XYZ file of C-alpha atoms in Angstrom:
687
model
C -22.920 -12.096 -32.233
C -25.597 -10.305 -30.145
C -25.056 -9.880 -26.422
C -26.810 -12.597 -24.376
C -28.777 -9.955 -22.482
C -30.552 -8.711 -25.618
C -32.656 -10.597 -28.199
C -31.028 -10.958 -31.590
C -34.157 -9.752 -33.352
C -34.351 -6.413 -31.546
C -31.502 -5.016 -33.596
C -31.557 -1.450 -32.309
C -29.082 -1.562 -29.424
C -26.816 -4.094 -31.078
C -26.805 -2.093 -34.300
C -25.857 1.130 -32.520
C -22.951 -0.419 -30.667
C -21.633 -2.468 -33.581
C -22.361 -0.179 -36.548
C -20.954 3.124 -35.289
C -17.426 3.301 -36.674
C -14.486 4.138 -34.474
C -13.909 7.341 -36.409
C -17.536 8.451 -36.070
C -17.356 7.754 -32.350
C -14.076 9.526 -31.509
C -13.829 12.230 -34.225
C -14.847 15.891 -33.779
C -18.624 16.168 -33.959
C -18.985 12.428 -33.415
C -20.841 10.359 -30.834
C -18.312 10.990 -28.041
C -18.223 14.752 -28.735
C -22.013 14.932 -28.349
C -22.050 12.842 -25.168
C -19.055 14.129 -23.182
C -19.158 17.710 -21.841
C -15.345 17.941 -21.679
C -14.698 16.340 -25.069
C -11.427 17.005 -26.867
C -10.329 15.197 -29.988
C -7.339 12.977 -29.157
C -5.729 11.552 -32.257
C -3.821 8.988 -30.186
C -7.081 7.700 -28.729
C -8.509 7.027 -32.192
C -5.236 5.424 -33.343
C -5.168 3.147 -30.310
C -8.813 2.129 -30.801
C -8.085 1.258 -34.440
C -5.018 -0.784 -33.426
C -7.013 -2.700 -30.779
C -9.844 -3.402 -33.219
C -7.376 -4.668 -35.819
C -5.702 -6.946 -33.249
C -9.067 -8.417 -32.228
C -10.101 -8.976 -35.847
C -6.768 -10.501 -36.883
C -6.399 -12.557 -33.677
C -2.921 -11.285 -32.925
C -1.186 -9.719 -29.956
C -0.647 -5.979 -29.535
C 1.554 -3.923 -27.218
C 0.768 -0.216 -27.097
C 2.224 2.578 -24.985
C -0.431 5.265 -24.694
C 0.839 8.393 -22.996
C -1.034 9.861 -20.046
C -4.125 11.713 -21.264
C -4.638 9.510 -24.330
C -7.918 8.147 -22.989
C -6.869 4.535 -23.335
C -9.790 2.978 -21.429
C -12.377 4.121 -23.990
C -9.861 3.327 -26.742
C -9.913 -0.364 -25.843
C -13.455 -0.621 -24.471
C -15.254 0.386 -27.677
C -13.393 -2.105 -29.911
C -14.041 -4.808 -27.290
C -17.783 -4.065 -27.374
C -17.822 -3.963 -31.175
C -15.937 -7.268 -31.446
C -18.765 -9.353 -30.006
C -16.145 -11.491 -28.239
C -16.027 -12.430 -24.589
C -13.074 -10.463 -23.221
C -11.281 -10.202 -19.878
C -9.947 -6.771 -18.926
C -7.194 -7.118 -16.321
C -6.074 -3.980 -14.502
C -3.186 -3.108 -12.205
C -5.327 -1.979 -9.285
C -8.779 -2.326 -7.765
C -9.177 1.438 -8.169
C -8.887 1.109 -11.947
C -11.328 -1.812 -11.847
C -13.816 0.382 -10.053
C -13.289 3.238 -12.519
C -14.014 0.887 -15.426
C -17.065 -0.715 -13.858
C -18.689 2.272 -12.150
C -17.672 5.118 -14.484
C -16.406 4.154 -17.959
C -18.759 1.249 -18.694
C -21.935 3.125 -17.597
C -20.842 6.140 -19.663
C -20.382 3.968 -22.759
C -23.655 2.170 -22.120
C -25.539 5.466 -21.907
C -23.714 6.825 -24.968
C -24.271 3.767 -27.153
C -27.835 3.164 -26.004
C -29.169 6.677 -25.232
C -32.787 5.512 -25.099
C -32.059 2.666 -22.728
C -32.795 0.064 -25.385
C -29.685 -1.995 -24.708
C -27.349 -3.049 -21.916
C -23.716 -4.063 -21.750
C -23.198 -7.423 -20.110
C -20.324 -6.813 -17.696
C -19.124 -8.214 -14.375
C -16.468 -7.113 -11.903
C -14.412 -9.725 -10.019
C -11.843 -9.553 -7.246
C -9.626 -12.166 -5.616
C -11.333 -14.842 -3.524
C -10.075 -13.429 -0.227
C -12.264 -10.366 -0.832
C -15.413 -12.497 -0.481
C -17.111 -14.060 2.519
C -17.366 -17.857 2.783
C -20.903 -18.631 3.915
C -19.990 -22.072 5.191
C -17.207 -20.737 7.417
C -19.570 -18.150 8.862
C -22.250 -20.780 9.470
C -19.734 -23.065 11.173
C -18.603 -20.214 13.398
C -22.223 -19.372 14.214
C -22.936 -22.959 15.266
C -19.908 -23.084 17.531
C -18.316 -19.663 17.938
C -14.611 -19.710 18.770
C -13.732 -16.044 19.116
C -10.766 -14.428 20.806
C -11.437 -11.122 22.492
C -14.021 -8.372 22.349
C -12.758 -7.096 18.985
C -13.421 -10.421 17.232
C -16.864 -10.622 18.819
C -17.645 -7.132 17.508
C -16.346 -8.015 14.031
C -18.348 -11.261 14.026
C -21.585 -9.451 14.806
C -20.969 -6.923 12.041
C -20.176 -9.631 9.473
C -23.118 -11.817 10.487
C -25.578 -8.912 10.182
C -24.123 -7.836 6.833
C -24.246 -11.376 5.411
C -28.042 -11.321 5.636
C -28.301 -8.283 3.332
C -25.348 -8.450 0.928
C -25.767 -9.732 -2.625
C -22.074 -9.848 -3.488
C -20.319 -10.879 -0.257
C -17.581 -8.351 -1.100
C -15.888 -7.099 2.068
C -15.523 -3.646 0.473
C -19.168 -3.135 1.437
C -18.145 -3.464 5.102
C -16.574 -0.045 5.527
C -16.514 -0.421 9.308
C -14.373 -3.597 9.213
C -10.651 -2.792 9.631
C -8.292 -3.980 6.903
C -6.311 -5.854 9.563
C -9.279 -7.855 10.865
C -7.968 -11.290 11.872
C -11.518 -12.673 11.869
C -12.048 -11.869 8.194
C -8.953 -13.920 7.371
C -10.673 -16.884 9.035
C -13.894 -16.335 7.078
C -12.770 -15.412 3.569
C -13.203 -17.677 0.544
C -9.564 -18.577 -0.114
C -9.158 -21.395 -2.610
C -7.080 -23.691 -0.380
C -10.002 -24.084 2.041
C -12.739 -24.318 -0.607
C -14.748 -27.556 -0.939
C -16.001 -26.605 -4.394
C -19.101 -28.370 -5.635
C -19.083 -30.677 -2.625
C -19.721 -27.804 -0.217
C -23.170 -27.694 1.384
C -23.335 -23.952 0.630
C -22.153 -24.263 -2.985
C -25.368 -23.119 -4.665
C -25.664 -19.948 -2.574
C -21.905 -19.296 -2.386
C -20.737 -15.811 -3.350
C -17.872 -17.324 -5.390
C -20.350 -19.566 -7.227
C -22.514 -16.552 -8.003
C -19.481 -14.576 -9.173
C -18.489 -17.489 -11.421
C -22.027 -17.631 -12.871
C -21.952 -13.906 -13.611
C -18.614 -14.307 -15.360
C -19.927 -17.155 -17.518
C -22.874 -14.987 -18.576
C -20.867 -11.815 -19.195
C -19.197 -10.503 -22.324
C -16.732 -8.294 -20.457
C -15.124 -9.544 -17.218
C -13.142 -6.932 -15.267
C -10.449 -8.386 -12.996
C -7.059 -7.300 -11.632
C -3.675 -8.817 -12.458
C -3.464 -10.663 -9.138
C -6.759 -12.469 -9.704
C -5.930 -13.195 -13.341
C -2.563 -14.817 -12.626
C -3.764 -16.554 -9.465
C -6.506 -18.137 -11.584
C -4.098 -19.014 -14.402
C -1.627 -20.592 -11.970
C -4.362 -22.617 -10.260
C -5.544 -23.942 -13.630
C -1.979 -25.047 -14.366
C -1.997 -27.025 -11.090
C -5.442 -28.583 -11.456
C -4.078 -31.788 -9.931
C -4.476 -30.094 -6.539
C -7.435 -27.776 -7.120
C -9.476 -28.822 -10.152
C -12.474 -26.613 -9.247
C -10.497 -23.586 -8.113
C -10.401 -21.648 -11.392
C -13.208 -19.121 -11.670
C -12.453 -17.188 -14.871
C -14.132 -18.465 -18.056
C -12.424 -19.109 -21.367
C -12.248 -15.946 -23.461
C -11.231 -14.807 -26.918
C -9.030 -11.954 -25.752
C -7.457 -10.328 -22.699
C -6.719 -6.614 -22.309
C -3.919 -5.960 -19.797
C -4.096 -2.364 -18.583
C -1.054 -1.168 -16.572
C 0.821 -4.019 -18.265
C 4.211 -2.865 -16.939
C 3.380 -4.823 -13.755
C 2.908 -8.201 -15.411
C 6.355 -9.727 -14.832
C 6.370 -9.194 -11.074
C 2.747 -10.296 -10.575
C 3.083 -13.375 -12.785
C 6.337 -14.345 -11.073
C 4.710 -14.291 -7.656
C 1.887 -16.629 -8.727
C 3.957 -19.076 -10.776
C 6.267 -19.532 -7.816
C 5.793 -21.371 -4.530
C 5.356 -19.829 -1.097
C 5.238 -21.779 2.152
C 5.083 -20.168 5.593
C 4.703 -21.130 9.220
C 1.426 -19.206 9.008
C 0.011 -21.635 6.400
C 0.936 -24.606 8.569
C -0.677 -23.007 11.604
C -3.827 -22.310 9.581
C -4.061 -25.974 8.608
C -3.628 -27.062 12.229
C -6.202 -24.526 13.427
C -8.750 -25.420 10.717
C -8.457 -29.163 11.413
C -8.975 -28.641 15.145
C -11.932 -26.279 14.741
C -13.748 -28.398 12.140
C -13.302 -31.781 13.816
C -14.164 -30.362 17.234
C -17.310 -28.779 15.815
C -18.344 -32.074 14.220
C -17.299 -34.152 17.262
C -14.735 -36.047 15.178
C -11.545 -34.926 16.921
C -9.817 -38.192 17.846
C -6.805 -38.538 20.114
C -4.737 -39.630 17.102
C -5.587 -36.449 15.170
C -4.901 -34.311 18.259
C -1.460 -35.915 18.491
C -0.806 -35.370 14.772
C -1.777 -31.681 15.005
C 0.434 -31.197 18.053
C 3.321 -32.884 16.254
C 2.810 -30.630 13.201
C 2.965 -27.520 15.362
C 6.082 -28.668 17.197
C 7.925 -29.808 14.072
C 6.976 -26.665 12.194
C 8.171 -24.390 14.976
C 11.495 -26.239 15.140
C 12.020 -26.245 11.357
C 11.309 -22.545 10.891
C 13.450 -21.653 13.907
C 16.567 -23.218 12.364
C 16.174 -21.537 8.963
C 18.901 -18.977 8.175
C 18.436 -15.704 10.035
C 18.084 -12.319 8.373
C 15.805 -9.324 7.968
C 13.334 -8.850 5.131
C 14.095 -10.717 1.883
C 17.331 -12.632 1.468
C 18.593 -15.436 -0.765
C 18.469 -19.055 0.400
C 21.270 -20.242 -1.843
C 22.874 -22.570 0.680
C 20.006 -25.068 0.848
C 22.302 -28.053 0.356
C 24.494 -27.094 3.330
C 21.378 -26.351 5.362
C 19.949 -29.798 4.589
C 23.196 -31.521 5.543
C 23.015 -29.880 8.951
C 19.247 -29.717 9.503
C 17.902 -32.510 7.315
C 16.373 -34.226 10.349
C 14.098 -31.232 11.035
C 13.011 -31.167 7.382
C 12.230 -34.896 7.375
C 10.392 -34.598 10.685
C 8.168 -31.828 9.315
C 7.474 -33.837 6.164
C 6.573 -36.850 8.299
C 4.275 -34.788 10.515
C 2.338 -33.589 7.434
C 2.150 -37.156 6.167
C 1.036 -38.364 9.594
C -1.730 -35.749 9.779
C -2.984 -36.758 6.332
C -2.972 -40.433 7.297
C -4.810 -39.858 10.584
C -7.463 -37.844 8.750
C -7.876 -40.655 6.218
C -8.231 -43.170 9.090
C -11.216 -41.380 10.640
C -14.222 -43.732 10.622
C -16.530 -41.148 9.057
C -15.132 -38.454 6.803
C -16.773 -35.217 5.709
C -15.723 -33.348 2.569
C -13.771 -31.000 4.812
C -11.636 -33.900 6.000
C -10.708 -34.764 2.412
C -9.831 -31.087 1.849
C -7.602 -31.045 4.946
C -5.865 -34.197 3.731
C -5.313 -32.596 0.309
C -3.914 -29.446 1.931
C -1.463 -31.512 4.000
C -0.326 -33.358 0.869
C 0.066 -30.099 -1.055
C 2.147 -28.553 1.729
C 4.320 -31.667 1.823
C 4.949 -31.486 -1.936
C 5.688 -27.750 -1.818
C 8.066 -28.150 1.109
C 9.919 -30.850 -0.803
C 10.203 -28.610 -3.873
C 11.421 -25.641 -1.829
C 14.151 -27.626 -0.073
C 15.195 -30.213 -2.669
C 14.444 -28.877 -6.152
C 17.369 -28.166 -8.495
C 15.268 -26.150 -10.963
C 17.744 -23.783 -12.618
C 15.011 -21.273 -13.564
C 14.032 -20.735 -9.935
C 15.469 -18.535 -7.211
C 14.917 -19.708 -3.629
C 14.707 -17.117 -0.878
C 13.369 -16.349 2.590
C 11.295 -13.442 3.848
C 10.594 -12.581 7.458
C 7.604 -10.409 8.318
C 6.136 -9.189 11.578
C 9.140 -7.883 13.479
C 11.870 -5.742 12.018
C 11.529 -4.861 8.372
C 10.026 -5.938 5.077
C 12.133 -4.314 2.332
C 10.585 -3.564 -1.032
C 12.447 -4.300 -4.240
C 13.311 -0.624 -4.763
C 15.521 0.028 -1.743
C 12.469 0.496 0.440
C 12.821 -0.657 4.053
C 9.394 0.183 5.344
C 8.469 -1.364 8.712
C 6.121 -4.256 8.073
C 2.689 -4.525 9.607
C 1.790 -7.721 11.441
C -0.681 -9.452 9.157
C -1.647 -12.437 11.212
C -1.147 -12.884 14.914
C -0.614 -16.350 16.223
C 1.797 -17.550 13.566
C 4.135 -20.364 14.582
C 7.389 -19.217 16.078
C 5.975 -16.139 17.803
C 4.772 -12.975 16.152
C 7.148 -13.245 13.210
C 5.977 -15.031 10.089
C 8.640 -16.732 7.988
C 8.109 -17.401 4.284
C 10.043 -19.881 2.172
C 9.766 -18.672 -1.414
C 10.571 -19.939 -4.886
C 10.204 -17.509 -7.803
C 10.842 -18.106 -11.517
C 13.941 -16.242 -12.644
C 12.544 -15.877 -16.158
C 8.736 -15.889 -16.531
C 8.924 -15.418 -20.314
C 8.790 -19.135 -21.280
C 6.018 -19.754 -18.741
C 3.885 -16.886 -20.045
C 4.588 -17.853 -23.614
C 3.381 -21.418 -23.004
C 0.444 -20.800 -20.658
C -0.855 -17.419 -21.831
C 0.270 -16.032 -25.166
C 0.317 -19.231 -27.247
C -3.184 -20.484 -26.252
C -4.761 -17.000 -26.355
C -6.086 -15.526 -29.602
C -5.432 -11.899 -28.687
C -3.620 -10.161 -25.865
C -3.496 -6.367 -25.749
C -0.877 -4.943 -23.382
C -1.135 -1.240 -22.653
C 0.248 1.314 -20.219
C 1.656 4.832 -20.221
C 5.052 3.278 -19.376
C 6.058 0.287 -21.506
C 8.630 1.583 -23.994
C 12.313 2.108 -23.222
C 14.181 4.334 -25.663
C 11.100 4.339 -27.888
C 10.955 0.535 -28.296
C 9.549 -2.588 -26.660
C 12.570 -4.928 -26.731
C 12.721 -5.020 -22.936
C 9.044 -5.895 -22.447
C 9.028 -8.489 -25.220
C 12.046 -10.262 -23.707
C 10.785 -10.179 -20.134
C 7.272 -11.394 -21.006
C 7.939 -13.825 -23.845
C 5.979 -11.875 -26.452
C 6.561 -12.957 -30.041
C 4.854 -11.935 -33.292
C 3.361 -8.889 -31.620
C 2.370 -5.597 -33.215
C 3.916 -2.562 -31.502
C 2.511 0.968 -31.248
C 3.847 4.004 -29.350
C 1.372 6.879 -29.047
C 2.376 10.295 -27.727
C 0.533 11.881 -24.834
C -2.259 14.350 -25.425
C -0.446 16.816 -23.154
C 1.929 19.580 -24.236
C 4.820 18.683 -21.948
C 7.051 21.444 -23.335
C 4.662 24.043 -21.950
C 3.200 22.170 -18.990
C 6.274 20.677 -17.320
C 9.800 21.745 -16.462
C 12.315 18.961 -15.736
C 15.122 20.107 -13.418
C 18.285 18.161 -12.547
C 20.698 19.934 -10.149
C 24.224 19.412 -11.510
C 26.013 20.225 -8.253
C 24.619 17.623 -5.819
C 26.884 14.736 -4.699
C 26.367 11.176 -5.878
C 23.279 9.767 -4.072
C 25.326 6.749 -2.979
C 27.583 8.937 -0.803
C 26.981 9.884 2.862
C 26.936 13.584 1.967
C 23.899 13.273 -0.283
C 21.037 13.394 2.266
C 22.037 16.726 3.827
C 22.635 18.410 0.450
C 19.443 16.903 -0.978
C 17.394 18.160 1.974
C 18.734 21.716 1.428
C 17.793 21.604 -2.257
C 14.348 20.147 -1.514
C 13.718 22.969 0.948
C 14.635 25.586 -1.663
C 12.467 23.959 -4.327
C 9.485 23.774 -1.994
C 9.900 27.439 -1.142
C 9.699 28.220 -4.863
C 6.667 25.988 -5.493
C 4.968 26.996 -2.219
C 4.755 23.351 -1.191
C 2.116 21.502 -3.259
C 4.526 18.628 -3.808
C 5.221 14.920 -3.699
C 8.754 14.142 -2.541
C 9.295 10.517 -3.584
C 12.089 8.246 -2.383
C 13.546 4.883 -3.354
C 14.461 4.231 0.288
C 12.303 4.431 3.372
C 15.387 5.281 5.435
C 16.294 8.165 3.120
C 12.715 9.444 3.253
C 12.825 9.529 7.047
C 16.199 11.267 7.125
C 15.201 14.040 4.719
C 11.822 14.428 6.435
C 13.508 14.833 9.838
C 15.986 17.363 8.442
C 13.135 19.483 7.079
C 10.790 19.112 10.047
C 10.420 22.568 11.575
C 12.297 24.102 8.631
C 9.317 24.256 6.250
C 6.310 26.498 6.681
C 4.102 24.047 4.786
C 2.083 21.113 6.165
C 4.221 17.963 5.973
C 2.659 14.515 5.507
C 4.659 11.306 5.924
C 3.923 7.871 4.505
C 3.212 5.464 7.359
C 1.479 8.008 9.598
C -1.913 7.077 8.106
C -3.323 4.705 5.456
C -2.495 5.632 1.866
C -6.054 6.666 1.001
C -6.275 8.894 4.073
C -2.939 10.567 3.284
C -4.029 11.268 -0.286
C -7.314 12.757 0.863
C -5.530 14.951 3.407
C -3.072 16.060 0.730
C -5.894 17.029 -1.633
C -7.698 19.022 1.080
C -4.681 20.746 2.664
C -3.405 23.875 0.882
C 0.356 23.844 0.140
C 0.809 20.339 1.612
C 3.989 18.311 1.002
C 3.825 14.510 1.016
C 6.977 12.463 1.698
C 6.491 8.932 0.370
C 8.112 5.821 -1.098
C 7.345 3.178 -3.722
C 3.600 2.756 -3.176
C 3.002 6.388 -4.223
C 4.998 6.129 -7.460
C 2.012 4.803 -9.412
C -1.770 4.566 -9.299
C -2.057 8.021 -7.672
C -4.023 10.776 -9.413
C -4.063 14.342 -8.031
C -5.131 16.915 -10.616
C -4.858 20.688 -10.416
C -2.541 23.137 -8.679
C -2.612 21.165 -5.432
C 0.147 18.988 -6.944
C 2.567 21.312 -8.746
C 5.861 19.586 -8.042
C 7.224 16.019 -7.993
C 10.724 15.519 -6.592
C 12.464 12.120 -6.893
C 15.596 11.482 -4.874
C 17.510 9.112 -7.170
C 17.322 6.885 -10.218
C 15.092 3.990 -9.060
C 17.372 1.022 -9.649
C 16.126 -2.105 -7.922
C 18.150 -3.230 -4.909
C 20.910 -5.425 -6.399
C 20.948 -7.636 -3.297
C 17.227 -8.479 -3.607
C 17.238 -12.252 -4.237
C 14.976 -12.135 -7.312
C 16.819 -9.185 -8.864
C 20.218 -10.754 -8.133
C 19.174 -14.077 -9.673
C 17.883 -12.402 -12.836
C 21.067 -10.351 -13.172
C 23.209 -13.475 -12.739
C 21.132 -15.421 -15.275
C 21.344 -12.742 -17.983
C 25.093 -12.288 -17.490
C 25.671 -16.058 -17.514
C 23.966 -16.293 -20.909
C 26.358 -13.717 -22.335
C 24.078 -10.712 -21.989
C 24.586 -7.455 -20.142
C 22.123 -7.441 -17.251
C 22.733 -3.811 -16.374
C 21.682 -2.514 -19.785
C 19.195 -5.278 -20.645
C 17.389 -5.494 -17.294
C 18.391 -3.040 -14.565
C 18.380 0.166 -16.615
C 15.111 -0.566 -18.497
C 13.333 -1.542 -15.253
C 14.498 1.691 -13.617
C 13.412 3.719 -16.671
C 9.860 2.408 -16.413
C 9.745 3.088 -12.668
C 11.021 6.651 -13.185
C 8.397 7.257 -15.875
C 5.746 6.051 -13.439
C 6.941 8.413 -10.705
C 7.086 11.455 -12.969
C 3.672 10.505 -14.346
C 2.079 11.660 -11.083
C 2.472 15.340 -12.045
C 0.700 16.093 -15.328
C -2.729 14.460 -15.217
C -4.801 16.915 -17.297
C -4.394 19.601 -19.960
C -4.589 22.266 -17.264
C -1.889 20.836 -14.971
C 1.450 22.621 -14.840
C 4.456 21.969 -12.667
C 8.019 21.019 -11.862
C 9.680 17.620 -12.122
C 12.963 17.231 -10.246
C 15.454 14.378 -10.175
C 18.111 14.973 -7.518
C 20.373 12.327 -9.067
C 22.623 13.937 -11.681
C 23.985 10.585 -12.854
C 21.313 10.984 -15.522
C 23.525 13.764 -16.946
C 26.961 12.283 -16.263
C 26.679 8.543 -16.957
C 26.427 6.949 -20.397
C 23.269 5.093 -19.404
C 21.599 8.405 -18.490
C 20.881 8.944 -22.171
C 18.506 5.952 -22.115
C 16.531 7.566 -19.301
C 16.371 10.956 -21.019
C 15.321 9.482 -24.373
C 12.584 7.420 -22.714
C 10.944 10.354 -20.918
C 8.324 12.596 -22.529
C 9.560 15.795 -24.179
C 9.713 17.854 -21.003
C 11.403 21.238 -21.126
C 14.731 20.597 -19.359
C 17.044 22.692 -17.220
C 19.938 22.457 -14.782
C 19.551 26.104 -13.707
C 17.620 26.861 -10.520
C 16.910 30.342 -11.866
C 14.782 28.815 -14.626
C 12.767 27.011 -11.953
C 12.188 30.340 -10.201
C 11.167 31.933 -13.487
C 8.793 29.039 -14.281
C 6.914 29.760 -11.056
C 7.279 33.526 -11.306
C 9.381 33.618 -8.138
């Protein structure tokens, strides 16, 4: 099947891309060797490419762990191009999307078509909230409702940019802060989209993105967009036009270790006071602009705000994420507030339907009110045994991560009901495996799941169980790196248990000594924000090296400062455990405070543990240990990123040596040279 962008009769470009064998491309002296100045033959890369090609030809699923340095992106891209199929590539991060689209794809295009006689037909898509909604901007232009000088400044910048942009992607607006409240009012979120009935549909950036996807052979997305789109398609009763990804023959999931958490978040339900306030605000602004705001609608909006504020104020109190497992008792005591909020949503929908003249926006507002009413009913009344119900508070206090991370949350949207704090009612599937099996793996011809961290103890039992993968081919490929020579793995045998009060002081002393040996140049990674702060404060003024702390600047700025600052030490938590690439001597040491077990009190983790144990399994060994193994592999993966990297890996938690489950961790890690002797660390660095 020729690519749509090239005529079938031309033959030359299609022949080059389809006829060159995988071996002739990757082997010594082959196409890649002639095109890439830093070429090295990587047997694992060729083996992975052959496995991907076989999966595409046989229409079967494949799970492949490709160690760091394998070159997995080219290993799946070339078989995808050769297959002639339309394929979605879903990545873990936008950074990897950008690498594929702006670096790997152009390199392959130039390599396969050196004379410029062909072109790969590729598009790059992000989530809808990354794109500007032209209709919202036009409505704001006609009747600007802006709060403060900052919003006025942001509006002018967006309005000027809209006249020149072809994509509508906010990433082009480098001057617009990530926290811009105005952008949130102007983005193209699906719940406010009018679809084909919108007056700006033909020139809409989402429409154009959808057209590009329909015309492309390779569509590059991220996991959040992929599962948001899949979930919306499953709920087409509410949003029949919301899906934007086309039907494809295969999906490649890069960084596939993230799939369970991402899928769970999109196949669940989330309702917040912020969403209710947004509906009230949008109704007021639209009807006022169109001179349709009746007294009855004003009363319904006011009632919604009052009832919402009361309902969310009586929800159970707590910080961060906590289980809402006493819903029945709550409803017995506060059922009147729940019913009143349901009635206020129903009343708003009815008053909108009673307007004498109704625009498409009015129908959308009515649909949104109905959807919120249904979701509220599910969250408070459902008895679904595969769902965990929980509450999260953001804005004041803390927003704990799942890995014992209590990082202060940033206020994402001022003006939420109930003051500055936003309250989220959440429902998350306990087991996403049957959902993924039914909605993804059974209908799809081929799914390829790959990452450097998928196997536990050399096998994929954990991933297959958690994701519902059946009849899947499995491949584990070693890294291209010589870990025995490049990395030393040190575990101090004398430190106290990290769960004891004595640990932080002893750990700080050992970190100081290690950093003296390595001359800084280190990531010190923590499973707890509180522990990070304590160790950082203990070492402040004690180290001669520049110390950087997560939270003092945006992640990208901290990474850039680390790269540019000789002997710098970065203290960080979960967000720096993956997706961070610092090559060379600047990063010569990675220290991890403890085995990264998920917080057992986290409502989703606790529900999954309870479910596995109730079915006769052993949640600790079937779920908690494997999940921690993959997280640890991700953290240690920050160190060795090239053949020339060399450095120290340290785990301050000696339970890996003393507990029976520690063997699973050790057997799952690459073949690092291992030691418990600090003198070997000194010798490794020539100290």
